[in-house]
Tab-separated table of C-alpha atoms in Angstrom:
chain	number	residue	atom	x	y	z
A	960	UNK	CA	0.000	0.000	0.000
A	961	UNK	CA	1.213	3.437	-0.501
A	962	UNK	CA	1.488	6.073	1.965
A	963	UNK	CA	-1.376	7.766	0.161
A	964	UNK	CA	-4.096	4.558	0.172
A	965	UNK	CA	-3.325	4.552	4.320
A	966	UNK	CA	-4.271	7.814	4.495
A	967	UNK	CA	-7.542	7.663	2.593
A	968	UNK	CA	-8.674	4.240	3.622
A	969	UNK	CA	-10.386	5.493	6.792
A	970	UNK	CA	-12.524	8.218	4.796
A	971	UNK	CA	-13.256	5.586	2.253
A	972	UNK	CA	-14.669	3.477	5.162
A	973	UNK	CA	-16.189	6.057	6.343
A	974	UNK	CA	-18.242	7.212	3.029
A	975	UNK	CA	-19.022	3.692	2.740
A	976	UNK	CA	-20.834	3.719	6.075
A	977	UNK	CA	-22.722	6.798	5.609
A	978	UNK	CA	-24.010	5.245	2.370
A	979	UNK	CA	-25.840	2.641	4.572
A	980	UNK	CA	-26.561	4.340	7.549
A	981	UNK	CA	-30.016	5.571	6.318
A	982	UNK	CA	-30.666	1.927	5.237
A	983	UNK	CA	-30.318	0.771	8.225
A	984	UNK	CA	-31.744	3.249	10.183
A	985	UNK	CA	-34.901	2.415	8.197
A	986	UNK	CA	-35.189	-1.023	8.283
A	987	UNK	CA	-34.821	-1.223	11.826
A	988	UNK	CA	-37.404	1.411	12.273
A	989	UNK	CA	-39.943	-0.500	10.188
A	990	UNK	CA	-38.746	-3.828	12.360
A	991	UNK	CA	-39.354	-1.965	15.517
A	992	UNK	CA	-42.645	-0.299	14.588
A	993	UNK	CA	-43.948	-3.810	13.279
A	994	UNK	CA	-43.257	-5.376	16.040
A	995	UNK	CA	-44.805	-2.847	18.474
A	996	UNK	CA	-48.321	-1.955	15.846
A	997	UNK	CA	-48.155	-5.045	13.745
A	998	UNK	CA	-47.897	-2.458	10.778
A	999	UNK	CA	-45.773	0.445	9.675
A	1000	UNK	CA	-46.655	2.779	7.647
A	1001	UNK	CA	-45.174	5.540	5.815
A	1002	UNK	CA	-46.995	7.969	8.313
A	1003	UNK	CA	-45.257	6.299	11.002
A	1004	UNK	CA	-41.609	6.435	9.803
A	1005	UNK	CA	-42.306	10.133	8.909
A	1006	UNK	CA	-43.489	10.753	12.760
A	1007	UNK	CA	-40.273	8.123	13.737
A	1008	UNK	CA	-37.556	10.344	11.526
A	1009	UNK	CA	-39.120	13.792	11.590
A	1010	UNK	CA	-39.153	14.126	7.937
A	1011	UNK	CA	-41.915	14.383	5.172
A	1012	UNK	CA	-43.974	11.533	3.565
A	1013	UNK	CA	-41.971	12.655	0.703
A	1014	UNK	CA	-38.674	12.385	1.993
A	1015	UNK	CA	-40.166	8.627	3.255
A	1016	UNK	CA	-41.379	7.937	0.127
A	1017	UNK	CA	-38.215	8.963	-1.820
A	1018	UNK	CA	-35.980	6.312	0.612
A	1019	UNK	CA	-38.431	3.310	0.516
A	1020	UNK	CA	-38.081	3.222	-3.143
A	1021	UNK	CA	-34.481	2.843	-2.833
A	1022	UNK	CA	-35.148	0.278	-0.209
A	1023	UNK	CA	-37.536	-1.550	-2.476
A	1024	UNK	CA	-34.932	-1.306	-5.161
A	1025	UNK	CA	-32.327	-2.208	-3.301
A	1026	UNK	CA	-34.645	-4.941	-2.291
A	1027	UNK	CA	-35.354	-4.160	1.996
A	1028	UNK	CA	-38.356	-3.569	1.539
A	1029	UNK	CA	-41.999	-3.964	-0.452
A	1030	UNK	CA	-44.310	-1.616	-0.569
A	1031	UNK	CA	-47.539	-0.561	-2.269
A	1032	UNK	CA	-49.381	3.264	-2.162
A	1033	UNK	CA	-51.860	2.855	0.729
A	1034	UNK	CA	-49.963	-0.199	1.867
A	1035	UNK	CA	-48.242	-1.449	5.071
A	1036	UNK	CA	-44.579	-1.092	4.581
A	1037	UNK	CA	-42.641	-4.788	4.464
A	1038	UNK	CA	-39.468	-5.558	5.155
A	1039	UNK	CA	-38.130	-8.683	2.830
A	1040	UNK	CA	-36.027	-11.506	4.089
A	1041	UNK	CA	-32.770	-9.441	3.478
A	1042	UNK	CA	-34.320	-6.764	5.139
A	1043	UNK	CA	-34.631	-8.673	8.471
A	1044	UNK	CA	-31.605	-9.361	8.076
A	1045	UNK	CA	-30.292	-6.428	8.065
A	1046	UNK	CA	-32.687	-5.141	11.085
A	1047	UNK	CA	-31.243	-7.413	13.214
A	1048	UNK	CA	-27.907	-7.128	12.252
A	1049	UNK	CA	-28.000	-3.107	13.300
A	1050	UNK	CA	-30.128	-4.076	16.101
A	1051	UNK	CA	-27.189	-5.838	17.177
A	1052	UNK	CA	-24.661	-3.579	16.905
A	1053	UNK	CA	-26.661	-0.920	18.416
A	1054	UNK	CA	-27.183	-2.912	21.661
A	1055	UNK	CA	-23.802	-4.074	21.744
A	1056	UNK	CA	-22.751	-0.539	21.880
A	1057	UNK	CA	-25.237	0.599	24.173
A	1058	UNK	CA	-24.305	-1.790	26.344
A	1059	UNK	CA	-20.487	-0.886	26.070
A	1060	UNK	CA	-20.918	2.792	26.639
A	1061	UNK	CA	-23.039	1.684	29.798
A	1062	UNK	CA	-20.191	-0.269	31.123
A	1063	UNK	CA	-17.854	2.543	30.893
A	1064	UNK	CA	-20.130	4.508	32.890
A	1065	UNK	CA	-21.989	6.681	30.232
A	1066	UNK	CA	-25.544	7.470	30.939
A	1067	UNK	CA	-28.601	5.515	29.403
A	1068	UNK	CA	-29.856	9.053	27.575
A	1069	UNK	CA	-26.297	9.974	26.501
A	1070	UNK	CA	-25.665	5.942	25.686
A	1071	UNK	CA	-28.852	5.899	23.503
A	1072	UNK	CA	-27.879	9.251	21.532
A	1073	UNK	CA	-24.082	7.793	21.104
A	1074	UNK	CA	-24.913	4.661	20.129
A	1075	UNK	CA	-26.779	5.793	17.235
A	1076	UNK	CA	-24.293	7.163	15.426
A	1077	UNK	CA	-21.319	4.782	16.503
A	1078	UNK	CA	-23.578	1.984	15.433
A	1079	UNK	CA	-23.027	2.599	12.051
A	1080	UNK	CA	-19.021	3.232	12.058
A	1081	UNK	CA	-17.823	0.284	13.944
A	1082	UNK	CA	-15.417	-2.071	12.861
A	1083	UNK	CA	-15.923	-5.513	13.367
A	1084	UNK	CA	-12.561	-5.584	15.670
A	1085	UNK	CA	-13.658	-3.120	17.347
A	1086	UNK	CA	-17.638	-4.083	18.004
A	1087	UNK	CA	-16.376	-7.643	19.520
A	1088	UNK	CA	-13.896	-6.145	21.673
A	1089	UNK	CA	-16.927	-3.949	22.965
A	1090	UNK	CA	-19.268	-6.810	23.569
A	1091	UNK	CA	-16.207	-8.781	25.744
A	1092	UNK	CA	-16.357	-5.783	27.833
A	1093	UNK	CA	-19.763	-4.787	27.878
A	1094	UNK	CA	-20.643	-8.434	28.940
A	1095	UNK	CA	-24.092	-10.581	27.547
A	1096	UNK	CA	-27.379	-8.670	27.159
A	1097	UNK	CA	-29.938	-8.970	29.545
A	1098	UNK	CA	-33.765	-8.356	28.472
A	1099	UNK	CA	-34.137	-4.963	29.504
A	1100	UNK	CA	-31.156	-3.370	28.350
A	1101	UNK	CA	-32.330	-5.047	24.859
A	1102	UNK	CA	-35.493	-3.109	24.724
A	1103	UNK	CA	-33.910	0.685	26.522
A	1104	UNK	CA	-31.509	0.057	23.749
A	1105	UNK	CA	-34.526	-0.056	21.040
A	1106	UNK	CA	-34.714	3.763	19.636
């Protein structure tokens, strides 16, 4: 590698994660609304986000395209099988940082904020090494962790 690629590898990582932070942030909204109203709705993720029906509509249909999602106008929104997947795989890493910044003494209101955005930028490495310290999830801290 040259000198160069080490010094832009980290903002290439970094683009690459803002690309699917919205993704995610959506899928496991629609995951956690399901579960709590059996449906989700575009109304709902507008309320959930703070942003238009517009601004909803514009990201489910790269969700749909990107294949998270189906949807229909007037229709519940769905998330696919690769959807869930991916739900549950930021649903993880959310909690697992949660957890972590509890551990080190950060408040649950700070911890919930944090872990939103960390979430998203978290190696691998890094996100195990924070689940050997923050220790196994219990129940509650699960659901305090759910946005």
């Amino acid at each position: 590698m040259t000198e160069n690629s080490h010094q832009t590898a980290p903002h290439r990582r970094t683009r690459l994660d803002h690309s699917t932070e919205t993704a995610e942030d959506y899928v496991e909204a629609i995951a956690n609304i399901t579960a709590s109203q059996e449906k989700c709705r575009v109304t709902d993720l507008a309320r959930n986000f703070g942003v238009s029906h517009v601004t909803v509509n514009r990201i489910l249909a790269r969700l749909q395209s990107e294949g998270f999602v189906t949807t229909e106008p007037y229709r519940p929104v769905v998330l696919t099988t690769k959807g869930q997947r991916l739900a549950r795989e930021s649903s993880r890493r959310h909690d697992i940082v949660y957890r972590f910044l509890l551990s080190i003494g950060i408040d649950e209101r700070t911890a919930s904020i944090d872990a939103e955005g960390i979430e998203h930028h978290v190696s691998r490495k890094t996100l195990e090494r924070f689940e050997e310290l923050a220790g196994p999830s219990t129940p509650t801290e699960s659901k305090s962790a759910n946005r």
